[in-house]
Short mmCIF file of C-alpha atoms in Angstrom, two decimals:
data_model
loop_
_atom_site.label_atom_id
_atom_site.label_comp_id
_atom_site.label_asym_id
_atom_site.label_seq_id
_atom_site.Cartn_x
_atom_site.Cartn_y
_atom_site.Cartn_z
CA ALA A 767 -25.80 -33.39 26.30
CA THR A 768 -22.72 -31.23 25.84
CA TYR A 769 -22.93 -29.81 29.37
CA ILE A 770 -22.33 -33.21 30.96
CA LEU A 771 -19.04 -34.02 29.21
CA PRO A 772 -16.60 -32.87 31.94
CA GLY A 773 -18.40 -34.94 34.55
CA LEU A 774 -18.25 -38.08 32.42
CA ILE A 775 -14.54 -37.93 31.66
CA GLU A 776 -13.80 -37.22 35.32
CA ALA A 777 -15.87 -40.23 36.41
CA SER A 778 -14.27 -42.55 33.87
CA GLU A 779 -10.72 -41.50 34.66
CA SER A 780 -11.40 -41.66 38.42
CA SER A 781 -13.01 -45.13 38.13
CA TYR A 782 -16.46 -44.13 39.39
CA ALA A 783 -19.72 -45.56 38.09
CA VAL A 784 -21.86 -42.73 36.74
CA LEU A 785 -24.76 -43.13 34.30
CA ALA A 786 -25.61 -40.19 32.05
CA LEU A 787 -29.13 -40.17 30.60
CA THR A 788 -29.57 -37.63 27.81
CA SER A 789 -32.50 -36.80 25.59
CA ASP A 790 -31.88 -36.73 21.85
CA VAL A 791 -33.63 -35.56 18.73
CA SER A 792 -36.22 -37.98 17.45
CA VAL A 793 -35.08 -40.84 15.26
CA ALA A 794 -37.52 -39.66 12.59
CA ALA A 795 -35.86 -36.23 12.49
CA THR A 796 -32.26 -37.44 12.36
CA GLY A 797 -30.34 -35.86 9.48
CA LYS A 798 -32.99 -33.18 8.84
CA TYR A 799 -31.12 -30.47 10.77
CA PRO A 800 -33.38 -30.44 13.83
CA LEU A 801 -32.44 -28.06 16.63
CA THR A 802 -29.66 -29.41 18.94
CA GLU A 803 -28.82 -32.40 16.72
CA VAL A 804 -25.40 -33.87 17.43
CA ASP A 805 -23.96 -37.35 17.03
CA GLN A 806 -24.16 -38.28 20.70
CA GLU A 807 -22.61 -41.70 20.27
CA ALA A 808 -19.51 -40.18 18.68
CA LEU A 809 -19.46 -37.36 21.24
CA MET A 810 -19.58 -39.65 24.28
CA ARG A 811 -17.44 -42.51 22.96
CA PRO A 812 -14.00 -41.33 24.19
CA LEU A 813 -15.39 -40.20 27.55
CA THR A 814 -17.22 -43.32 28.68
CA LYS A 815 -16.68 -46.99 29.35
CA TRP A 816 -20.01 -47.87 27.69
CA ASN A 817 -22.16 -45.75 25.40
CA ALA A 818 -25.29 -46.14 23.28
CA VAL A 819 -28.20 -44.22 21.78
CA VAL A 820 -31.39 -46.29 21.89
CA ARG A 821 -33.23 -46.52 18.56
CA ARG A 822 -36.24 -48.58 19.68
CA GLY A 823 -38.38 -48.44 22.79
CA ASP A 824 -38.34 -52.19 23.37
CA HIS A 825 -34.53 -52.03 23.58
CA VAL A 826 -34.55 -49.72 26.62
CA PRO A 827 -34.68 -52.35 29.41
CA ARG A 828 -31.77 -54.43 28.19
CA MET A 829 -29.73 -51.34 27.34
CA VAL A 830 -30.20 -50.00 30.87
CA ARG A 831 -29.09 -53.35 32.26
CA ALA A 832 -26.05 -53.36 29.98
CA ALA A 833 -25.11 -49.84 31.09
CA PHE A 834 -25.22 -50.80 34.76
CA ARG A 835 -23.29 -54.00 34.09
CA ALA A 836 -20.56 -52.15 32.21
CA MET A 837 -20.11 -49.24 34.60
CA THR A 838 -20.03 -51.30 37.82
CA THR A 839 -17.85 -54.28 36.85
CA GLY A 840 -14.08 -54.51 36.34
CA ARG A 841 -12.63 -51.03 36.58
CA PRO A 842 -15.74 -48.88 37.11
CA GLY A 843 -16.43 -45.95 34.83
CA ALA A 844 -19.05 -43.76 33.21
CA ALA A 845 -21.82 -44.96 30.93
CA HIS A 846 -24.12 -43.00 28.64
CA LEU A 847 -27.59 -43.78 27.34
CA GLY A 848 -29.12 -41.45 24.76
CA LEU A 849 -32.93 -41.48 24.53
CA PRO A 850 -34.52 -39.92 21.41
CA PHE A 851 -37.84 -38.16 22.03
CA ASP A 852 -39.93 -40.53 19.92
CA VAL A 853 -38.34 -43.62 21.48
CA LEU A 854 -39.43 -42.37 24.91
CA ASN A 855 -43.05 -42.64 23.78
CA GLU A 856 -42.81 -46.20 22.49
CA PRO A 857 -44.25 -49.17 24.46
CA VAL A 858 -42.11 -51.62 26.44
CA ASP A 859 -43.01 -55.20 27.36
CA PRO A 860 -43.56 -55.14 31.16
CA SER A 861 -42.08 -58.62 31.50
CA ASP A 862 -38.74 -57.24 30.28
CA ILE A 863 -38.54 -54.65 33.04
CA TRP A 864 -36.20 -56.20 35.59
CA ALA A 865 -32.75 -55.48 37.00
CA ASP A 866 -29.74 -57.29 38.41
CA PRO A 867 -29.48 -56.01 42.00
CA THR A 868 -25.78 -56.85 42.13
CA THR A 869 -25.05 -54.04 39.67
CA GLY A 870 -26.81 -51.53 41.90
CA ALA A 871 -23.46 -50.88 43.61
CA PHE A 872 -19.82 -51.00 42.57
CA PRO A 873 -17.51 -52.79 42.27
CA ALA A 874 -19.96 -55.51 41.20
CA TYR A 875 -18.90 -59.11 40.65
CA PRO A 876 -15.35 -58.57 41.99
CA GLN A 877 -12.77 -60.97 40.61
CA ALA A 878 -10.04 -62.54 42.73
CA PRO A 879 -6.42 -62.65 41.49
CA ALA A 880 -5.02 -65.67 39.70
CA PRO A 881 -3.85 -68.57 41.90
CA GLY A 882 -0.34 -68.00 43.20
CA ALA A 883 -0.30 -64.24 42.59
CA ALA A 884 -0.73 -63.31 46.26
CA GLU A 885 2.00 -65.76 47.30
CA ALA A 886 4.39 -64.30 44.74
CA ALA A 887 3.65 -60.78 45.98
CA VAL A 888 4.28 -61.79 49.61
CA ASP A 889 7.58 -63.47 48.69
CA ALA A 890 8.73 -60.34 46.86
CA ILE A 891 7.71 -57.93 49.62
CA LEU A 892 9.37 -59.97 52.37
CA SER A 893 12.60 -60.08 50.37
CA ALA A 894 12.84 -56.27 50.25
CA LYS A 895 14.84 -54.21 52.73
CA LYS A 896 12.95 -50.92 52.53
CA PRO A 897 9.56 -51.36 50.82
CA LEU A 898 6.99 -48.59 50.41
CA ILE A 899 3.31 -49.10 49.63
CA VAL A 900 1.74 -46.42 47.43
CA ALA A 901 -2.05 -46.73 47.64
CA GLY A 902 -4.43 -45.18 45.14
CA GLY A 903 -8.14 -44.66 44.78
CA GLY A 904 -8.60 -48.31 43.84
CA VAL A 905 -8.11 -49.29 47.49
CA VAL A 906 -10.96 -47.04 48.62
CA ILE A 907 -13.25 -47.97 45.73
CA ALA A 908 -12.80 -51.67 46.52
CA GLY A 909 -13.40 -51.15 50.25
CA ALA A 910 -9.98 -52.58 51.02
CA GLU A 911 -9.04 -50.14 53.78
CA ALA A 912 -9.22 -52.67 56.62
CA GLU A 913 -7.11 -55.24 54.75
CA LEU A 914 -4.50 -52.59 53.92
CA ALA A 915 -4.39 -51.40 57.54
CA ARG A 916 -3.88 -54.96 58.75
CA LEU A 917 -1.06 -55.56 56.25
CA ALA A 918 0.69 -52.28 57.02
CA THR A 919 0.48 -52.81 60.76
CA ARG A 920 1.56 -56.46 60.87
CA LEU A 921 4.68 -55.81 58.73
CA ASP A 922 5.18 -52.18 59.79
CA ILE A 923 5.39 -51.05 56.16
CA PRO A 924 5.05 -47.31 55.43
CA VAL A 925 2.04 -46.44 53.27
CA ALA A 926 1.98 -43.37 51.04
CA THR A 927 -0.96 -42.43 48.82
CA SER A 928 -1.85 -40.61 45.66
CA ILE A 929 -4.32 -37.75 46.04
CA SER A 930 -7.15 -40.06 44.97
CA GLY A 931 -5.87 -42.65 47.41
CA GLN A 932 -6.34 -40.45 50.46
CA GLY A 933 -8.42 -42.40 52.93
CA ALA A 934 -6.93 -45.76 51.93
CA LEU A 935 -5.38 -45.60 55.39
CA ALA A 936 -6.32 -43.16 58.14
CA GLU A 937 -3.64 -40.50 57.81
CA VAL A 938 -3.06 -40.41 61.56
CA ASP A 939 -2.04 -44.09 61.60
CA PRO A 940 1.62 -44.74 62.52
CA GLN A 941 2.43 -46.17 59.08
CA ALA A 942 0.68 -43.39 57.09
CA VAL A 943 3.24 -41.33 55.16
CA GLY A 944 0.77 -39.00 53.43
CA VAL A 945 0.55 -37.97 49.80
CA VAL A 946 3.54 -38.38 47.51
CA GLY A 947 4.13 -36.83 44.13
CA SER A 948 4.24 -33.44 42.46
CA ASN A 949 0.90 -32.20 43.85
CA GLY A 950 0.31 -32.40 47.60
CA GLY A 951 3.57 -34.20 48.24
CA THR A 952 6.37 -32.58 50.21
CA PRO A 953 10.16 -33.06 50.18
CA GLU A 954 9.78 -35.21 53.30
CA THR A 955 7.27 -37.63 51.78
CA TRP A 956 9.25 -37.71 48.53
CA GLU A 957 12.25 -39.03 50.47
CA MET A 958 10.26 -42.19 51.16
CA MET A 959 9.65 -42.70 47.45
CA THR A 960 13.23 -42.12 46.35
CA SER A 961 14.82 -44.22 49.12
CA ALA A 962 12.59 -47.30 48.78
CA ASP A 963 14.19 -50.40 47.28
CA MET A 964 10.71 -51.69 46.39
CA VAL A 965 7.50 -49.79 45.64
CA VAL A 966 4.24 -51.69 45.97
CA PHE A 967 1.60 -49.88 43.94
CA MET A 968 -1.95 -50.69 45.03
CA GLY A 969 -4.88 -49.43 42.97
CA VAL A 970 -2.86 -46.58 41.50
CA ARG A 971 -1.75 -46.20 37.89
CA ALA A 972 1.69 -44.72 38.64
CA GLY A 973 0.87 -41.75 36.45
CA SER A 974 2.60 -38.40 36.09
CA THR A 975 1.39 -36.74 39.31
CA THR A 976 2.11 -39.54 41.79
CA THR A 977 5.58 -40.16 40.34
CA ALA A 978 6.44 -36.50 39.51
CA ARG A 979 6.57 -37.44 35.84
CA TRP A 980 8.25 -40.77 36.60
CA GLU A 981 11.19 -39.28 38.49
CA ALA A 982 10.61 -41.91 41.18
CA PRO A 983 10.58 -44.81 41.57
CA ALA A 984 13.81 -45.07 39.62
CA ALA A 985 14.01 -47.59 36.81
CA ALA A 986 16.07 -49.97 38.97
CA THR A 987 13.53 -50.01 41.83
CA ARG A 988 11.70 -53.29 42.25
CA ILE A 989 7.96 -53.01 41.57
CA VAL A 990 5.00 -55.05 42.77
CA HIS A 991 1.70 -53.79 41.33
CA PHE A 992 -1.86 -54.59 42.46
CA ASP A 993 -4.68 -53.37 40.23
CA VAL A 994 -8.10 -54.42 38.97
CA ASP A 995 -7.19 -53.41 35.40
CA PRO A 996 -4.73 -55.76 33.67
CA MET A 997 -3.58 -52.91 31.43
CA VAL A 998 -2.12 -50.96 34.37
CA PRO A 999 0.74 -53.10 35.79
CA GLY A 1000 3.71 -52.77 33.50
CA ALA A 1001 2.42 -49.70 31.69
CA ASN A 1002 4.99 -47.36 33.23
CA TYR A 1003 7.40 -49.60 35.13
CA GLN A 1004 8.85 -53.05 34.63
CA THR A 1005 6.89 -55.07 37.15
CA GLU A 1006 8.35 -57.94 39.12
CA VAL A 1007 4.96 -59.22 40.33
CA ALA A 1008 1.56 -58.16 39.01
CA VAL A 1009 -1.53 -59.00 41.04
CA VAL A 1010 -4.61 -58.38 38.90
CA GLY A 1011 -7.96 -58.43 40.64
CA ASP A 1012 -10.21 -56.68 43.09
CA LEU A 1013 -8.07 -54.94 45.73
CA ARG A 1014 -10.12 -56.11 48.70
CA LEU A 1015 -9.97 -59.74 47.61
CA ALA A 1016 -6.29 -59.44 46.67
CA LEU A 1017 -5.22 -57.95 50.00
CA ALA A 1018 -7.34 -60.48 51.88
CA GLN A 1019 -5.40 -63.20 50.06
CA VAL A 1020 -2.10 -61.53 51.00
CA ASN A 1021 -3.09 -61.43 54.65
CA ALA A 1022 -4.25 -65.04 54.47
CA VAL A 1023 -0.84 -66.08 53.12
CA LEU A 1024 0.86 -64.26 55.97
CA ASP A 1025 -1.55 -65.88 58.44
CA ALA A 1026 -0.66 -69.32 57.10
CA ARG A 1027 3.02 -68.53 57.56
CA ASP A 1028 2.40 -67.09 61.03
CA GLN A 1029 4.02 -63.94 59.70
CA GLY A 1030 3.57 -60.70 61.54
CA ALA A 1031 6.49 -60.24 63.89
CA ALA A 1032 8.99 -58.99 61.31
CA SER A 1033 9.20 -55.22 61.02
CA PHE A 1034 10.30 -52.92 58.23
CA GLY A 1035 10.52 -50.00 60.66
CA GLY A 1036 7.80 -48.00 58.99
CA ALA A 1037 6.28 -46.35 62.06
CA ALA A 1038 9.60 -44.97 63.30
CA ALA A 1039 10.56 -43.63 59.88
CA VAL A 1040 7.13 -42.05 59.39
CA ALA A 1041 7.19 -40.40 62.82
CA GLU A 1042 10.48 -38.66 62.04
CA LEU A 1043 9.25 -37.64 58.59
CA LYS A 1044 6.06 -36.12 59.98
CA ARG A 1045 7.96 -34.29 62.71
CA ARG A 1046 10.02 -32.44 60.12
CA LYS A 1047 7.14 -31.93 57.70
CA PHE A 1048 4.73 -30.43 60.20
CA ALA A 1049 7.36 -28.34 61.98
CA ALA A 1050 7.82 -26.41 58.75
CA PHE A 1051 4.06 -26.23 58.25
CA GLU A 1052 3.32 -24.95 61.76
CA ALA A 1053 5.86 -22.15 61.41
CA ARG A 1054 4.00 -20.82 58.36
CA ALA A 1055 0.56 -21.53 59.83
CA ALA A 1056 1.35 -19.30 62.82
CA SER A 1057 1.81 -16.27 60.58
CA ASP A 1058 -0.46 -13.28 61.14
CA ALA A 1059 0.48 -11.84 57.76
CA THR A 1060 -2.09 -10.57 55.30
CA PRO A 1061 -3.31 -11.64 52.85
CA ILE A 1062 -3.94 -14.75 54.96
CA ARG A 1063 -1.52 -17.61 54.40
CA PRO A 1064 -3.06 -20.87 53.07
CA GLU A 1065 -1.31 -22.79 55.86
CA ARG A 1066 -3.17 -20.69 58.44
CA ILE A 1067 -6.46 -21.65 56.79
CA ILE A 1068 -5.61 -25.36 56.85
CA ARG A 1069 -4.55 -25.19 60.50
CA ASP A 1070 -7.78 -23.50 61.55
CA LEU A 1071 -9.83 -25.98 59.53
CA ARG A 1072 -8.07 -28.86 61.28
CA GLU A 1073 -9.03 -27.33 64.61
CA THR A 1074 -12.67 -26.64 63.75
CA LEU A 1075 -13.92 -29.44 61.46
CA PRO A 1076 -15.36 -32.63 63.01
CA ALA A 1077 -13.42 -35.84 62.46
CA ASP A 1078 -16.14 -37.28 60.20
CA ALA A 1079 -16.42 -34.21 57.96
CA THR A 1080 -16.51 -34.67 54.19
CA ILE A 1081 -14.15 -32.25 52.44
CA VAL A 1082 -14.74 -31.43 48.78
CA SER A 1083 -11.95 -29.51 47.08
CA ASP A 1084 -11.52 -27.90 43.70
CA PRO A 1085 -8.31 -29.06 41.98
CA GLY A 1086 -6.59 -25.67 42.19
CA THR A 1087 -5.41 -23.58 45.14
CA SER A 1088 -6.91 -25.66 47.94
CA CYS A 1089 -6.06 -29.17 46.78
CA PRO A 1090 -2.28 -29.37 47.38
CA TYR A 1091 -2.56 -27.75 50.82
CA LEU A 1092 -5.33 -30.09 51.95
CA SER A 1093 -3.54 -33.14 50.56
CA ALA A 1094 -0.26 -32.22 52.21
CA TYR A 1095 -1.32 -30.78 55.55
CA TYR A 1096 -4.83 -31.99 56.48
CA PRO A 1097 -4.37 -35.55 57.83
CA LEU A 1098 -7.64 -37.40 57.47
CA PRO A 1099 -8.41 -39.02 60.85
CA ILE A 1100 -10.76 -41.68 59.45
CA ALA A 1101 -10.17 -44.17 56.64
CA GLY A 1102 -12.53 -44.13 53.68
CA ARG A 1103 -13.61 -41.52 51.18
CA ARG A 1104 -13.64 -38.32 53.28
CA PHE A 1105 -11.72 -36.15 50.81
CA LEU A 1106 -13.14 -35.62 47.33
CA THR A 1107 -11.44 -33.79 44.49
CA ASN A 1108 -11.47 -34.06 40.71
CA ARG A 1109 -7.80 -34.57 40.07
CA ALA A 1110 -8.19 -36.75 36.96
CA HIS A 1111 -8.97 -33.83 34.62
CA GLY A 1112 -9.21 -30.95 37.08
CA GLY A 1113 -12.19 -29.03 35.76
CA LEU A 1114 -12.71 -25.78 37.68
CA GLY A 1115 -15.94 -25.24 39.59
CA TRP A 1116 -16.30 -28.90 40.49
CA SER A 1117 -16.38 -28.58 44.28
CA LEU A 1118 -19.36 -26.23 44.48
CA SER A 1119 -21.56 -28.70 42.61
CA GLY A 1120 -19.81 -31.81 43.92
CA ALA A 1121 -20.49 -30.80 47.50
CA LEU A 1122 -24.21 -31.00 46.82
CA GLY A 1123 -23.78 -34.60 45.65
CA ALA A 1124 -21.64 -35.38 48.71
CA TRP A 1125 -24.37 -34.04 50.99
CA VAL A 1126 -27.07 -36.09 49.23
CA GLY A 1127 -24.92 -39.20 49.55
CA ARG A 1128 -23.80 -38.61 53.14
CA PRO A 1129 -26.26 -36.21 54.81
CA GLU A 1130 -25.13 -37.17 58.32
CA SER A 1131 -21.65 -35.74 57.66
CA LYS A 1132 -20.71 -32.06 57.71
CA VAL A 1133 -19.82 -31.22 54.09
CA VAL A 1134 -17.33 -28.46 53.39
CA ALA A 1135 -16.44 -27.30 49.87
CA ILE A 1136 -13.22 -25.36 49.30
CA MET A 1137 -12.40 -23.49 46.10
CA GLY A 1138 -10.57 -20.53 44.66
CA ASP A 1139 -12.33 -17.41 43.43
CA GLY A 1140 -11.75 -18.42 39.81
CA SER A 1141 -13.51 -21.73 40.41
CA PHE A 1142 -16.37 -19.99 42.24
CA GLY A 1143 -17.24 -18.12 39.07
CA PHE A 1144 -17.69 -21.29 37.04
CA THR A 1145 -20.64 -22.73 38.98
CA VAL A 1146 -21.92 -19.99 41.28
CA GLY A 1147 -25.44 -20.50 39.91
CA GLU A 1148 -25.64 -23.79 41.81
CA LEU A 1149 -26.05 -21.77 45.00
CA GLU A 1150 -29.71 -21.38 44.03
CA THR A 1151 -30.10 -25.16 44.15
CA VAL A 1152 -28.23 -25.35 47.45
CA THR A 1153 -30.47 -22.69 49.00
CA ARG A 1154 -33.67 -24.21 47.61
CA LEU A 1155 -32.77 -27.57 49.15
CA GLY A 1156 -31.57 -26.03 52.39
CA ALA A 1157 -28.37 -28.06 52.19
CA PRO A 1158 -26.22 -27.30 55.28
CA ILE A 1159 -23.00 -27.10 53.29
CA THR A 1160 -20.25 -24.67 54.20
CA PHE A 1161 -18.45 -23.17 51.21
CA ILE A 1162 -15.01 -21.62 51.58
CA VAL A 1163 -13.71 -19.33 48.85
CA LEU A 1164 -9.97 -18.60 48.81
CA ALA A 1165 -10.01 -15.18 47.19
CA ASN A 1166 -6.67 -14.21 45.66
CA GLN A 1167 -7.94 -12.46 42.51
CA GLU A 1168 -6.38 -14.90 40.07
CA PHE A 1169 -6.43 -18.27 38.42
CA GLY A 1170 -3.67 -19.22 40.82
CA TRP A 1171 -2.58 -22.57 39.44
CA ILE A 1172 -2.19 -21.22 35.93
CA LYS A 1173 -0.44 -18.08 37.16
CA ALA A 1174 2.03 -20.12 39.20
CA SER A 1175 2.64 -22.27 36.11
CA GLN A 1176 3.36 -19.18 34.05
CA LYS A 1177 5.78 -17.93 36.71
CA GLU A 1178 7.70 -21.21 36.82
CA GLY A 1179 7.57 -22.20 33.17
CA TYR A 1180 7.45 -18.89 31.31
CA GLY A 1181 9.55 -16.47 33.34
CA ALA A 1182 6.56 -14.77 35.03
CA ARG A 1183 5.16 -13.60 31.68
CA TYR A 1184 1.54 -13.57 32.84
CA HIS A 1185 -1.35 -13.71 30.42
CA ASN A 1186 -5.07 -13.65 31.27
CA VAL A 1187 -4.69 -15.03 34.79
CA ASP A 1188 -5.69 -12.08 36.97
CA ILE A 1189 -9.36 -11.51 37.74
CA THR A 1190 -11.32 -8.59 39.13
CA ALA A 1191 -11.73 -8.34 42.89
CA THR A 1192 -15.21 -9.64 43.65
CA GLN A 1193 -17.31 -9.67 46.81
CA HIS A 1194 -18.07 -13.38 46.84
CA ALA A 1195 -19.73 -13.24 50.25
CA ASP A 1196 -22.15 -10.59 48.98
CA ILE A 1197 -22.99 -12.69 45.92
CA ALA A 1198 -23.68 -15.74 48.08
CA ALA A 1199 -25.78 -13.66 50.49
CA ALA A 1200 -27.93 -12.58 47.55
CA TYR A 1201 -28.68 -16.27 46.95
CA GLY A 1202 -29.74 -16.62 50.58
CA LEU A 1203 -26.62 -18.05 52.23
CA LYS A 1204 -25.29 -16.82 55.54
CA THR A 1205 -21.86 -15.37 54.80
CA TRP A 1206 -18.63 -14.01 56.27
CA ARG A 1207 -15.69 -12.20 54.64
CA VAL A 1208 -12.36 -12.57 56.43
CA GLU A 1209 -9.27 -10.42 55.90
CA ASP A 1210 -7.79 -10.56 59.42
CA PRO A 1211 -6.21 -13.91 60.43
CA SER A 1212 -7.32 -13.40 64.03
CA ALA A 1213 -10.96 -13.52 62.91
CA LEU A 1214 -10.60 -16.64 60.80
CA LYS A 1215 -11.26 -19.43 63.30
CA GLN A 1216 -14.25 -17.62 64.82
CA SER A 1217 -15.79 -17.11 61.37
CA LEU A 1218 -15.23 -20.73 60.36
CA THR A 1219 -16.78 -21.98 63.60
CA ALA A 1220 -19.84 -19.77 63.14
CA ALA A 1221 -20.29 -20.93 59.54
CA LEU A 1222 -19.96 -24.61 60.47
CA GLU A 1223 -22.58 -24.22 63.19
CA THR A 1224 -25.08 -22.57 60.84
CA ASN A 1225 -28.27 -24.58 60.31
CA GLY A 1226 -28.31 -24.11 56.57
CA PRO A 1227 -25.93 -23.19 53.72
CA SER A 1228 -23.08 -20.85 54.58
CA LEU A 1229 -20.06 -19.32 52.89
CA VAL A 1230 -16.78 -17.90 54.17
CA GLU A 1231 -14.73 -15.77 51.80
CA ILE A 1232 -11.06 -15.58 52.84
CA VAL A 1233 -8.71 -13.03 51.30
CA THR A 1234 -5.75 -15.30 50.62
CA GLN A 1235 -2.10 -15.01 49.64
CA PRO A 1236 -1.60 -15.32 45.85
CA LEU A 1237 -0.50 -18.82 44.93
CA GLU A 1238 2.59 -17.80 42.98
CA GLU A 1239 3.89 -16.03 46.11
CA ALA A 1240 3.19 -18.92 48.49
CA GLU A 1241 5.23 -21.94 49.56
CA VAL A 1242 2.94 -24.43 47.85
CA PRO A 1243 3.44 -28.20 48.20
CA VAL A 1244 3.74 -28.54 44.43
CA SER A 1245 6.99 -29.57 42.72
CA ARG A 1246 5.71 -29.48 39.14
CA TRP A 1247 2.87 -27.21 38.04
CA MET A 1248 2.04 -28.60 34.62
CA GLY A 1249 2.31 -32.08 33.13
#
């Protein structure tokens, strides 16, 4: 049971429905010091939205139904069901074995906002001079991408996102600003946040990363907040209008209000402002991406990935070295969940295992997992599973011989007094080859694109190890390393 804890807290904090089923010591042996005994209910309680250990076999059906109901309704989250060994052998009444098919997907039973909330939000937005929408993961979870795109286009409002909100709007759309905040944001995108006279948060909690520890919006900025969780609006900012409900239903109501008013000709000038922002942002990026320096610059890796990956690829990133570069400089061409990363708690090693889940869920898409060498060491054993299943995933290891995020934090916050952040040079490609993957090791930038192309075309699992510039020496799109 203890091995599953990081996955549960990540799911709960990221608002994803995940059910953990764990075995437990028998009820008859409880308190007699049996091997592996632990109070699972207490252990799982702070990590889950719903949690129980079943004490009787005839309780199993209704407890399973309760778990699904809890984790798929409202703000989705993780659920846990502990099953003692002796309970698993007890009989169950067949007539009680049934399920509610609605809770087989999430969000289940979506709730619309209160009457008048959408109208109040529209009135507030139209009264602003320079509004900015900041979309979070709640937009994607609710399937509200089309409604958001229609709203942004008809009013020409710029739309920024949190990292989890990437895919709320295709990042090549004229109104798409990109990621804002201390991780994956850039000075250019931050200008949009600081200059807005109104910020419209949609399915985002306005936490420390998106707001750079609440540096922006400023306290005087007008706030409209859409969220499924009534605890979120007003938690960090005084909110002029709160719209509580499912994001898809809420934005559909907003568009319906605008339809009734025949509203759609007015423009906030978002596309023009975004075009100028992106011109400056990517000019600086391209200058660094053209470098032939070694170790290979992260920008060069992102540029070559942009030129080799198919538009419908699914990118799975660890939260460290790769995440800010992908969030800042890899514009997702298709709306929806195409970029996956565990930014809620940031456990290392997530992408190697997470990519396997992404492939199972979307086998028609090319899945690429990107991680640092420190992260690779956490879950390298999963390569056996990948090989056994023949999963055609391409893994990319950014090898800089360090726990880069922590080292960069120690440079910025502790005067470069480094402690336990450097790791031994390892031949990651050789390790992966021993598991049965086809591998490449790249040190020369001129060989990078060719190696990536060959790996992506491999009919089976592949890995490319790239000797990469240390993070603390790079121009990383991160304005605050910790907190």
